Short mmCIF file of C-alpha atoms in Angstrom, two decimals:
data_model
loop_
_atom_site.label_atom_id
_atom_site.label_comp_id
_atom_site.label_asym_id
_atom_site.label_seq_id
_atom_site.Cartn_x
_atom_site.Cartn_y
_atom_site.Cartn_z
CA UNK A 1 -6.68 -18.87 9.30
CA UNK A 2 -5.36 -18.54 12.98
CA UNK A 3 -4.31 -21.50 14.56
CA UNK A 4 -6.14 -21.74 18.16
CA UNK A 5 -3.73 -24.83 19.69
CA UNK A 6 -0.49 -23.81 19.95
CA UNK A 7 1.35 -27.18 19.67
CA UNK A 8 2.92 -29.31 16.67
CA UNK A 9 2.21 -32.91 17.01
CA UNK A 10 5.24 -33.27 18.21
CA UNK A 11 4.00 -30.98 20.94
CA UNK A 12 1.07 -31.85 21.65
CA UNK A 13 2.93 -35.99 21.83
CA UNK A 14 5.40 -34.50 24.89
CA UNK A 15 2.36 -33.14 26.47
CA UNK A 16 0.43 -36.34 26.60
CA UNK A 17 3.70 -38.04 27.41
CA UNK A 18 4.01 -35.55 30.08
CA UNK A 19 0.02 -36.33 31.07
CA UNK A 20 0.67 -39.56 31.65
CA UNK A 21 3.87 -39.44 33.52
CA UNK A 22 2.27 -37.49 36.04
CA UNK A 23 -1.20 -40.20 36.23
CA UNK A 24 1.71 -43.31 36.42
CA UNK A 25 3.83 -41.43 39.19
CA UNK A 26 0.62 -41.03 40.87
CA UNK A 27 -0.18 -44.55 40.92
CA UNK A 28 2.64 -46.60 41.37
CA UNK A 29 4.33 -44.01 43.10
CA UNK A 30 7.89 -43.70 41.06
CA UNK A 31 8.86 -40.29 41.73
CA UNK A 32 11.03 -40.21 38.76
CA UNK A 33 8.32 -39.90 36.31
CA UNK A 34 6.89 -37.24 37.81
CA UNK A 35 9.47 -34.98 37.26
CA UNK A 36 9.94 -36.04 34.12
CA UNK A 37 6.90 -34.94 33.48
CA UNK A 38 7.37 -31.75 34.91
CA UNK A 39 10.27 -31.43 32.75
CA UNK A 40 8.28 -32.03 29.50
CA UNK A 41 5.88 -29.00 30.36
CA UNK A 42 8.81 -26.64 31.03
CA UNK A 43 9.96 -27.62 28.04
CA UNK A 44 6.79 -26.77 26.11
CA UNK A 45 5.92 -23.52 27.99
CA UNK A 46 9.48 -22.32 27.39
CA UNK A 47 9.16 -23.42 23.37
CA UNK A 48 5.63 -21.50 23.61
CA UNK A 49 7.07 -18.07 25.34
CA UNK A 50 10.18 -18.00 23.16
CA UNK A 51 7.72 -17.64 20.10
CA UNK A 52 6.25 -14.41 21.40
CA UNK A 53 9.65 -13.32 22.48
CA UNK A 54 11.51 -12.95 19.12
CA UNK A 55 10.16 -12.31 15.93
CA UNK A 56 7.72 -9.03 15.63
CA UNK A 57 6.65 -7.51 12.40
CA UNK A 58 6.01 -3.80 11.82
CA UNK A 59 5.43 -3.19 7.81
CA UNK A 60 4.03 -5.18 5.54
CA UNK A 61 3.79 -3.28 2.18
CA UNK A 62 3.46 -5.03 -1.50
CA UNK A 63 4.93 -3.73 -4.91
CA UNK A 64 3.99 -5.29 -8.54
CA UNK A 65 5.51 -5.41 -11.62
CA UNK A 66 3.50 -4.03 -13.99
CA UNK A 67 1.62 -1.92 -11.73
CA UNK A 68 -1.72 -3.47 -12.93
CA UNK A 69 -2.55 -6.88 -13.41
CA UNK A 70 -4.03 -8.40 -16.26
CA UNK A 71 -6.53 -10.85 -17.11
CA UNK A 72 -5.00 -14.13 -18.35
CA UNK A 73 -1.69 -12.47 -17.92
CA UNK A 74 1.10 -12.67 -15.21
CA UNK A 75 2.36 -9.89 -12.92
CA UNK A 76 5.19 -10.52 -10.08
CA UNK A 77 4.40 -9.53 -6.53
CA UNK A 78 7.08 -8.65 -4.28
CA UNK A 79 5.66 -8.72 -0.45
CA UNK A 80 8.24 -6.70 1.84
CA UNK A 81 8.05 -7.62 5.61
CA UNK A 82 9.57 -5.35 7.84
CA UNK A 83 10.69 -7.64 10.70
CA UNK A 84 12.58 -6.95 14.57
CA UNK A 85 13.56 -9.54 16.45
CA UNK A 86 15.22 -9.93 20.06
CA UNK A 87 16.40 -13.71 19.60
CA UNK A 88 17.26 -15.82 16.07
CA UNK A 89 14.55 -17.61 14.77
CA UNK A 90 14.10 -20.87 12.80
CA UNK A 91 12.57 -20.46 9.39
CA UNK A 92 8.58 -20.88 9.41
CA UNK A 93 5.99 -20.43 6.44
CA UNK A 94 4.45 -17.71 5.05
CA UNK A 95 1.22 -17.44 3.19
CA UNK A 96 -0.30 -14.54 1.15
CA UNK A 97 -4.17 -14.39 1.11
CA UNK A 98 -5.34 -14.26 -2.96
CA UNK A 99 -8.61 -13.29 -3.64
CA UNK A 100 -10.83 -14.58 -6.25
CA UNK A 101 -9.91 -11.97 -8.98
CA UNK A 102 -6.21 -13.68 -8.85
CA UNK A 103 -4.87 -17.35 -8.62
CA UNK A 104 -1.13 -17.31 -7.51
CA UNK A 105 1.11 -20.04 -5.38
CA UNK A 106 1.20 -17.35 -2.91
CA UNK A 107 3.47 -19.24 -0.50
CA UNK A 108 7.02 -20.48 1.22
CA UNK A 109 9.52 -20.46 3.60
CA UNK A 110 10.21 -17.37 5.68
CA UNK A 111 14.03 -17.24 6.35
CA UNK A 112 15.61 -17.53 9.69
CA UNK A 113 16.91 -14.46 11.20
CA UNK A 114 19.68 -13.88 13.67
CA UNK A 115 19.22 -11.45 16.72
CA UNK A 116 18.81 -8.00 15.75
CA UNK A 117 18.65 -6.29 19.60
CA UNK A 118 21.15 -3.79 18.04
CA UNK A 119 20.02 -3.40 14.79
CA UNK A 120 17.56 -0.98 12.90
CA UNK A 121 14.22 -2.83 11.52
CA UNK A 122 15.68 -5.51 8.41
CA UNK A 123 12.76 -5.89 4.98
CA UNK A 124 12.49 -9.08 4.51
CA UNK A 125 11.31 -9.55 0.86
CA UNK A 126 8.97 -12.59 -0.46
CA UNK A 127 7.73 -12.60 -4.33
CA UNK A 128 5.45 -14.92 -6.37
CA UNK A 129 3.38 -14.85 -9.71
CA UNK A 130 0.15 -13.59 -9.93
CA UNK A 131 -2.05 -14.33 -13.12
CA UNK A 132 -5.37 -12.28 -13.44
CA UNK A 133 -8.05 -13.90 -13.61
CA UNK A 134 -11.73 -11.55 -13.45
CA UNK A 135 -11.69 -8.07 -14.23
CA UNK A 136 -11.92 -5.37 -10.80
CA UNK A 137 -9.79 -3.61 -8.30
CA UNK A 138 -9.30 -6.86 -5.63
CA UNK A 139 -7.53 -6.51 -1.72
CA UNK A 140 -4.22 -9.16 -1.76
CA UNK A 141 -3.54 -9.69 1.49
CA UNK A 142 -3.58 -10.20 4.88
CA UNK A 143 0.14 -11.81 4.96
CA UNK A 144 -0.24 -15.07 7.57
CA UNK A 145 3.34 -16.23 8.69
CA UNK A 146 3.68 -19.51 10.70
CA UNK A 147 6.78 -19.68 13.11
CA UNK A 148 7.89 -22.63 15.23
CA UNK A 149 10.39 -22.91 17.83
CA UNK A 150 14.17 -24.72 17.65
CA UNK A 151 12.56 -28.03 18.65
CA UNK A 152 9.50 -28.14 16.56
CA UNK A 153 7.55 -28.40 19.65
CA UNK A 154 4.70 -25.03 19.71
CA UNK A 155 3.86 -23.14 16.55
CA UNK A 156 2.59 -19.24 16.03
CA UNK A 157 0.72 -18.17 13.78
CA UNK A 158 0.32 -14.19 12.64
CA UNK A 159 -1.97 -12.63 10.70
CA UNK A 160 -0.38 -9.02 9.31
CA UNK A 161 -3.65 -7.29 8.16
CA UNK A 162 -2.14 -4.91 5.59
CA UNK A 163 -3.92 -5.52 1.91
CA UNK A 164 -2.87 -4.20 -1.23
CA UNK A 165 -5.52 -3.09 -3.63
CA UNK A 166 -4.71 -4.88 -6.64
CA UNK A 167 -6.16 -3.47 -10.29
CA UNK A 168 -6.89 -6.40 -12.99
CA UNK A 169 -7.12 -4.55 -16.19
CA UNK A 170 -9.20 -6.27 -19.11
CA UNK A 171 -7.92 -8.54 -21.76
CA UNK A 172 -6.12 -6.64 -24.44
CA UNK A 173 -5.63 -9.06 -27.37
CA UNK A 174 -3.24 -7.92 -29.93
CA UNK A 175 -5.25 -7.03 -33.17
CA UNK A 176 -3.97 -6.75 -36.88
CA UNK A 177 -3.35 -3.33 -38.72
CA UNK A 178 -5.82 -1.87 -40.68
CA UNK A 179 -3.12 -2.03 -43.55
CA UNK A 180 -5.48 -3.11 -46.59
CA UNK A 181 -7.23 0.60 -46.14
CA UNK A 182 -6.10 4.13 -47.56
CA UNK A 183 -6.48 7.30 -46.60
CA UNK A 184 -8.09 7.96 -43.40
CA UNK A 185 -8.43 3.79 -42.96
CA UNK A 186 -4.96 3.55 -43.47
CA UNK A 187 -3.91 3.62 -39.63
CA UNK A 188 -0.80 5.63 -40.27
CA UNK A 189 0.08 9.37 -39.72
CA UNK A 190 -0.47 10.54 -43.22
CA UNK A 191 0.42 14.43 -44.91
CA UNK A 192 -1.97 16.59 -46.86
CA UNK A 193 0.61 19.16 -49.31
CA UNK A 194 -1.15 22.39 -50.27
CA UNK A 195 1.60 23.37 -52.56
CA UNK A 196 1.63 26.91 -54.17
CA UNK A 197 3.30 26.15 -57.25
CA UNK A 198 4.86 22.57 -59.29
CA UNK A 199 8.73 21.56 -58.04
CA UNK A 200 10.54 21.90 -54.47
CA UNK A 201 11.70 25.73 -55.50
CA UNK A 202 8.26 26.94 -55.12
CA UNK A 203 8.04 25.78 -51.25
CA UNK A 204 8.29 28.45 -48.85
CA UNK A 205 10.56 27.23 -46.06
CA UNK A 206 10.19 28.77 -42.12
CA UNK A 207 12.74 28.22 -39.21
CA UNK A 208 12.15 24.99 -37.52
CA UNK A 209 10.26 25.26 -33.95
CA UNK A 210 10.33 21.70 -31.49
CA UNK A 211 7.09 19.92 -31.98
CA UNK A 212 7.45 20.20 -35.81
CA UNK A 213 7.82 16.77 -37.58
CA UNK A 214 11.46 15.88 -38.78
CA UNK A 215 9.51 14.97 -41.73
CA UNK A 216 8.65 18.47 -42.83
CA UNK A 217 12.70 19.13 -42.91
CA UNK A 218 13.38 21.01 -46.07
CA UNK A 219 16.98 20.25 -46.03
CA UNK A 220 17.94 22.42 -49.03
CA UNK A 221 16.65 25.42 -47.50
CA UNK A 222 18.48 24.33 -44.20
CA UNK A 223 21.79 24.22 -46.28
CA UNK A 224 21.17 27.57 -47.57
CA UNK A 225 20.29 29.20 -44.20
CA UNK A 226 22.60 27.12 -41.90
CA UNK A 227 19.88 26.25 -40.06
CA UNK A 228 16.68 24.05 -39.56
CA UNK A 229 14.53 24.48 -41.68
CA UNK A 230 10.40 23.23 -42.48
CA UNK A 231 8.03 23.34 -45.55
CA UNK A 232 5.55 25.98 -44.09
CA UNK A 233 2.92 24.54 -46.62
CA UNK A 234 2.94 20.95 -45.61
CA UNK A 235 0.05 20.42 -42.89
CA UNK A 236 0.51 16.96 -41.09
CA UNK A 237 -3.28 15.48 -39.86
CA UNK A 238 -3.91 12.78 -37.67
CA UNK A 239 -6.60 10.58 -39.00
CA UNK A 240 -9.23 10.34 -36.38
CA UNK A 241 -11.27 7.55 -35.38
CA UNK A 242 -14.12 6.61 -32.89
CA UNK A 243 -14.83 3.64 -30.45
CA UNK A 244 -17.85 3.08 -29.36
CA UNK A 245 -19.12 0.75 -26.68
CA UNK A 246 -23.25 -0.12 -25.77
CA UNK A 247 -23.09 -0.83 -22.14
CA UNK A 248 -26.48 -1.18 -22.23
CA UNK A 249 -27.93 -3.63 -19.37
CA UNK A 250 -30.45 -5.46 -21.64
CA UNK A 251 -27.85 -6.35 -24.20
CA UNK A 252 -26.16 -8.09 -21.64
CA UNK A 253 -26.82 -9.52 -18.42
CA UNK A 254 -28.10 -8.07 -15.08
CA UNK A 255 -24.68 -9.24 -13.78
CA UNK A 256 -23.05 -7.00 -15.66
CA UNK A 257 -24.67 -3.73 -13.76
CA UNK A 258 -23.06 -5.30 -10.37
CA UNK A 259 -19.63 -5.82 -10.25
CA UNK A 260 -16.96 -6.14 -12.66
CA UNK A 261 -15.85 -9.77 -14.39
CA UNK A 262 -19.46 -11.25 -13.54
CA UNK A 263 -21.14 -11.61 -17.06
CA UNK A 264 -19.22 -13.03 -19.15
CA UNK A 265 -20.56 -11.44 -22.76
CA UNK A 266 -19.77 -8.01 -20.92
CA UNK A 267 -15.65 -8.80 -20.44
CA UNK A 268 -15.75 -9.89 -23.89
CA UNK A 269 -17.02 -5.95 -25.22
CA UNK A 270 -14.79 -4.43 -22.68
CA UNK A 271 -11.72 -6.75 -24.13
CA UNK A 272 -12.59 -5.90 -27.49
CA UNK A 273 -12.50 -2.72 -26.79
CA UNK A 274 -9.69 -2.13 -25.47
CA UNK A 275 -7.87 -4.47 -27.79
CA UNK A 276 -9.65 -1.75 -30.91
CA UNK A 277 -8.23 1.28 -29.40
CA UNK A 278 -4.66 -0.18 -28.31
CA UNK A 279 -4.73 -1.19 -32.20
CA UNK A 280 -5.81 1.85 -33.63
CA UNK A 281 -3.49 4.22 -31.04
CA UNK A 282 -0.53 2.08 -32.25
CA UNK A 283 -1.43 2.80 -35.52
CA UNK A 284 -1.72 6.67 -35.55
CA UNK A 285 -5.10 7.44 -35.00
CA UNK A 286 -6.71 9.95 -32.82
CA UNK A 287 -9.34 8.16 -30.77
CA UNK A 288 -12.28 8.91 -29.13
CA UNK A 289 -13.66 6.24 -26.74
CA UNK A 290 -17.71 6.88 -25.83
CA UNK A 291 -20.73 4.98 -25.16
CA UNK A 292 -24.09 4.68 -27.10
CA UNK A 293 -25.73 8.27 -26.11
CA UNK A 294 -22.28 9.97 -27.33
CA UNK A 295 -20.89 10.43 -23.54
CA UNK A 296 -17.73 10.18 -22.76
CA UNK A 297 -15.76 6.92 -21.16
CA UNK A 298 -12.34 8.41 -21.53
CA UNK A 299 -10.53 11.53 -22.71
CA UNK A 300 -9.35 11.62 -26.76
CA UNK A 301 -6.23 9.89 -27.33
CA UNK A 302 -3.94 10.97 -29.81
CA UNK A 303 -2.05 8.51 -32.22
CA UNK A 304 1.00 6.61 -31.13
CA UNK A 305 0.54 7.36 -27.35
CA UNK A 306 0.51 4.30 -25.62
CA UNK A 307 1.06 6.31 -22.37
CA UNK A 308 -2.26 6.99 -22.24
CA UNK A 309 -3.39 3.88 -23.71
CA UNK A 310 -1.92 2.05 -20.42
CA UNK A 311 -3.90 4.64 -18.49
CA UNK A 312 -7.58 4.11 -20.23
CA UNK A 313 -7.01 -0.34 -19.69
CA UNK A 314 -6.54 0.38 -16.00
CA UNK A 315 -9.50 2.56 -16.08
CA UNK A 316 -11.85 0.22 -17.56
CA UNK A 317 -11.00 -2.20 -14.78
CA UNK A 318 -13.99 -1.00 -13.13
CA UNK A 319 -16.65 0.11 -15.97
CA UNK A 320 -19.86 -1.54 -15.89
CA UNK A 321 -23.14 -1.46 -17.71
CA UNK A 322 -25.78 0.55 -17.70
CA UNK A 323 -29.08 0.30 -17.05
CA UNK A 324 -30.41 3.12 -19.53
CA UNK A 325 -30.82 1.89 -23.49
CA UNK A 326 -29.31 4.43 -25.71
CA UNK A 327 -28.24 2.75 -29.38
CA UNK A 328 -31.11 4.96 -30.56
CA UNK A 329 -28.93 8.28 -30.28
CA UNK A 330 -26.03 6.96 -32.28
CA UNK A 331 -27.40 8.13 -34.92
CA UNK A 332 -27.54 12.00 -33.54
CA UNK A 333 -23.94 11.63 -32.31
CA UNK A 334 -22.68 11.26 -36.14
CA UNK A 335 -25.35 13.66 -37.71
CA UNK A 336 -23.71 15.44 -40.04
CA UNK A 337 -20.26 14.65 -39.39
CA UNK A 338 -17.76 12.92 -41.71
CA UNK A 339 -15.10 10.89 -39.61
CA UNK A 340 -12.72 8.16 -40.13
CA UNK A 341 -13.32 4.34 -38.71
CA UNK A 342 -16.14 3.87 -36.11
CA UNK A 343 -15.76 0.73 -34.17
CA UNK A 344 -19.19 0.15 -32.60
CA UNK A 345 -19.61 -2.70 -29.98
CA UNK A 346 -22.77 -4.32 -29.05
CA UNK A 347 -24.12 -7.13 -26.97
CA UNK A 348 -27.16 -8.61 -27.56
CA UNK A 349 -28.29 -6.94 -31.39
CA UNK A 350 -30.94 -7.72 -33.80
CA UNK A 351 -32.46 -6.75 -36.87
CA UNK A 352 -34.17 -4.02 -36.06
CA UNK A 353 -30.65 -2.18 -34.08
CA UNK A 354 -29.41 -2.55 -37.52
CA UNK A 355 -31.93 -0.46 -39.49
CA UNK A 356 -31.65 2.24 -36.41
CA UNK A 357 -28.01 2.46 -37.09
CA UNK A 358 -27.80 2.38 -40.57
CA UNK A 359 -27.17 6.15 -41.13
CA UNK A 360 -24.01 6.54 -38.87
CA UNK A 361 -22.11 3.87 -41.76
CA UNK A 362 -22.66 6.80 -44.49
CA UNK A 363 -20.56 8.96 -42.14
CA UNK A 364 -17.27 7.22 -41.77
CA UNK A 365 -14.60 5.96 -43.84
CA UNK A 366 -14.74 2.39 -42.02
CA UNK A 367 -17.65 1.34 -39.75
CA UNK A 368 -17.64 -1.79 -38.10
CA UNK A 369 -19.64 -3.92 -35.91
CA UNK A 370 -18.71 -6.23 -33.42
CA UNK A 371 -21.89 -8.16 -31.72
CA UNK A 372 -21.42 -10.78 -28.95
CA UNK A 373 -25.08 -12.00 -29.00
CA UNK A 374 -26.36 -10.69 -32.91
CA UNK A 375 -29.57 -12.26 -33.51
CA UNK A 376 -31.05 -14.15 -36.19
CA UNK A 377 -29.38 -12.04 -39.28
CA UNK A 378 -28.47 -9.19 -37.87
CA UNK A 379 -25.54 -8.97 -39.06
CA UNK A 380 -26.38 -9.62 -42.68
CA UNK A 381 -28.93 -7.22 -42.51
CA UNK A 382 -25.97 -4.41 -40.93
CA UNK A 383 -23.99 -5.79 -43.60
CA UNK A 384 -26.07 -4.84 -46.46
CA UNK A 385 -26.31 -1.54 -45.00
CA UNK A 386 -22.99 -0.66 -45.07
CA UNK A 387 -21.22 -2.12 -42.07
CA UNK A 388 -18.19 -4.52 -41.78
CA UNK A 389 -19.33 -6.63 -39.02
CA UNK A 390 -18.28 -9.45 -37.01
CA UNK A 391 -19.50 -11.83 -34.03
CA UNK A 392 -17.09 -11.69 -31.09
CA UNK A 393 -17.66 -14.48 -28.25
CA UNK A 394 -16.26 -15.33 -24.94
CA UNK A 395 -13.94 -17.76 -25.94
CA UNK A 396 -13.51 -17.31 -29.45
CA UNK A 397 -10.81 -15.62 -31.35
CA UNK A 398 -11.07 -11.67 -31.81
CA UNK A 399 -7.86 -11.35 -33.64
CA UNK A 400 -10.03 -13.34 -36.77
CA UNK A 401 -13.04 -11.76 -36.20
CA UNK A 402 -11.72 -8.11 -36.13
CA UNK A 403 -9.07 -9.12 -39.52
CA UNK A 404 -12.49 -11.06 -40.83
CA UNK A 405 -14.78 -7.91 -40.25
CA UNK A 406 -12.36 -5.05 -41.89
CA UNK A 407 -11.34 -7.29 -45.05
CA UNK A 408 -14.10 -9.10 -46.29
CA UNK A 409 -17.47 -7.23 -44.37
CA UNK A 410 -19.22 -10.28 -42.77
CA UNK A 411 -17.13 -12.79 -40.46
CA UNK A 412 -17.85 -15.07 -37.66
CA UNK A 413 -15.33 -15.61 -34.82
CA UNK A 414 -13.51 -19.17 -34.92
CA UNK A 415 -14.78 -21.39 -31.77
#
């Protein structure tokens, strides 16, 4: 906040001195005194002019590291001030305005600078931790340095009005392996051989091309040939697997339709599912990320590239729910399609959500559930029709629930 009175208490004490001087010269007539007085408030309107004299900022720009912030996690920001001044400066304070998506100790001291009438413009750089704290793209900023003058006598204050547009990115908690499933719930990049005949002699081997697997080497062949050479009958398949998130309104809150990090049963799917497809990525799986009616929320992303991983947690910084209902059309969006795990997550569900969904289990290898707000036995009843599922809450602890849901069907999150 700008400061209106331009005077330290030490000031504003040498202008009252100065005050009074000038009232007791005035009525007992000691000339002295008055220009003592007169001396004060040169004194204080030199302090005050020197202020506006020296230091001048141009640039105010602001870096972090990582790019994004994270809920519940740290990130550094480095604030670079691009500063000219005619005449050296004292050191002052500076303060960085957070908003409510962050909480950081966004202040210090702002050096001292010498005179710089010859020089070029000199970055002066000031850093502090940020932690994330709600989910949305917030503006950090505007930069409010406080300078005083050599004697401590008249202050300035500046407000620099650059902001930085700051992303939070969900929660992503780190998730166990699916390691106690084979085959397409295995998690790992796995090889189907369509061999022509019984033994290694029988492979036919083809010159080695980049983007073929180092696996698929058939080093006798590449002894033979002195060169690189690949089993042209091995066929390498990513195991595929979809994520699917209700962002249905009425499951949640009507918070959660207007603004990001409001409801807090709504950061809890988006942190779960994030935290599913950083897991399953990591693991080897081709993933598909889409909501209820089969729609897209981000492009496929193949197995093991957390590039893109990065890039889908930044983008669901912003998503919010939706006021249409569409758990119904799950069912169409897996009609007669045989896939590998489907990670549905719900908000509010109930008994009869579990009946309507109970076709899509028959149609992958590994379907779970993850409810924040099941109702009455909901997830028994999903349970007995073929679903691992598992109650995910706020504050509980999604690492259980997830390991609880995939090994043993029916878990509930620890509190």
């Amino acid at each position: 906040m700008r400061r209106l009175w331009p005077l330290t208490a030490r000031g504003t004490g040498a202008l009252i001195l100065a005050v009074a001087c000038f009232i007791i010269a005035n009525e007992v007539g000691i000339v002295e005194l008055m220009y003592f007085g007169i001396l004060l408030i040169a004194v204080l309107a030199a302090s005050v002019v020197s202020l506006y004299l020296t230091r001048r900022s141009e640039t105010v720009s602001r870096s972090l590291s990582p790019d994004a912030a994270t809920v519940g996690r740290d990130a550094l920001v480095t604030v670079r001030v691009g500063v000219r001044t005619a005449l050296p400066t004292a050191p002052g304070t500076w303060r960085d305005t957070v908003p409510k998506g962050l909480t950081a100790n966004a202040q210090g001291v702002f050096p001292a600078l010498s005179s710089g009438l010859r020089g070029a413009e000199r970055i002066i750089e000031l850093s502090y931790v940020a932690t994330g704290t709600r989910r949305g793209i917030h503006p950090l900023g505007p930069l409010q340095v406080t300078s005083k003058d050599p004697f401590g006598l008249a202050r300035r204050t500046t407000m620099f009005g650059e902001r930085t547009k700051v992303t939070v990115a969900p929660s992503v908690i780190d998730l166990p392996a699916l390691s106690n499933f084979a085959g397409e719930a295995g998690g790992t990049l796995h090889t189907t051989n369509n061999q022509l005949g019984q033994g290694a002699d029988n492979l036919i081997a083809r010159p080695y091309v980049p983007g073929d697997s180092m696996r698929r080497i058939h080093w006798r062949a590449t002894a033979h040939r002195d060169e690189l050479m690949v089993r042209q009958e091995e066929q390498e398949s990513t195991p595929e697997a979809t994520v699917v998130m209700d962002r249905g309104v009425l499951r949640f809150s009507p918070e959660a339709m207007q603004a990001p990090g409001t409801d807090a049963g709504f950061e809890a799917a988006v942190s779960a599912c994030v935290s599913v497809v950083t897991r399953l990525v990591h693991d080897g799986y081709g993933v598909e990320v889409i909501d209820s009616d089969g729609s897209m929320l981000a492009e496929r992303i193949d197995g093991g590239d957390m590039t893109e991983v990065e890039g889908l947690v930044n983008h669901f910084a912003t998503v919010t729910a939706r006021r249409d209902e569409h758990l119904g059309k799950l069912v169409r969006v897996f009609a007669g399609v045989m896939t590998g795990p489907v990670v549905l997550i719900v908000g509010r569900f109930d008994p009869a959500d579990a009946d309507i969904i109970a076709p899509v289990a028959h149609h992958s290898t590994l379907p779970l559930l993850l409810a924040v707000t099941p109702v009455g036995d909901s997830l028994e009843r999903a349970a007995d029709l073929g679903w691992h599922t598992a109650l995910i809450e706020p504050d509980g602890d999604l690492a259980a629930s997830w390991s609880g849901a995939a090994d043993r069907g029916v878990s509930h999150a620890l509190r």
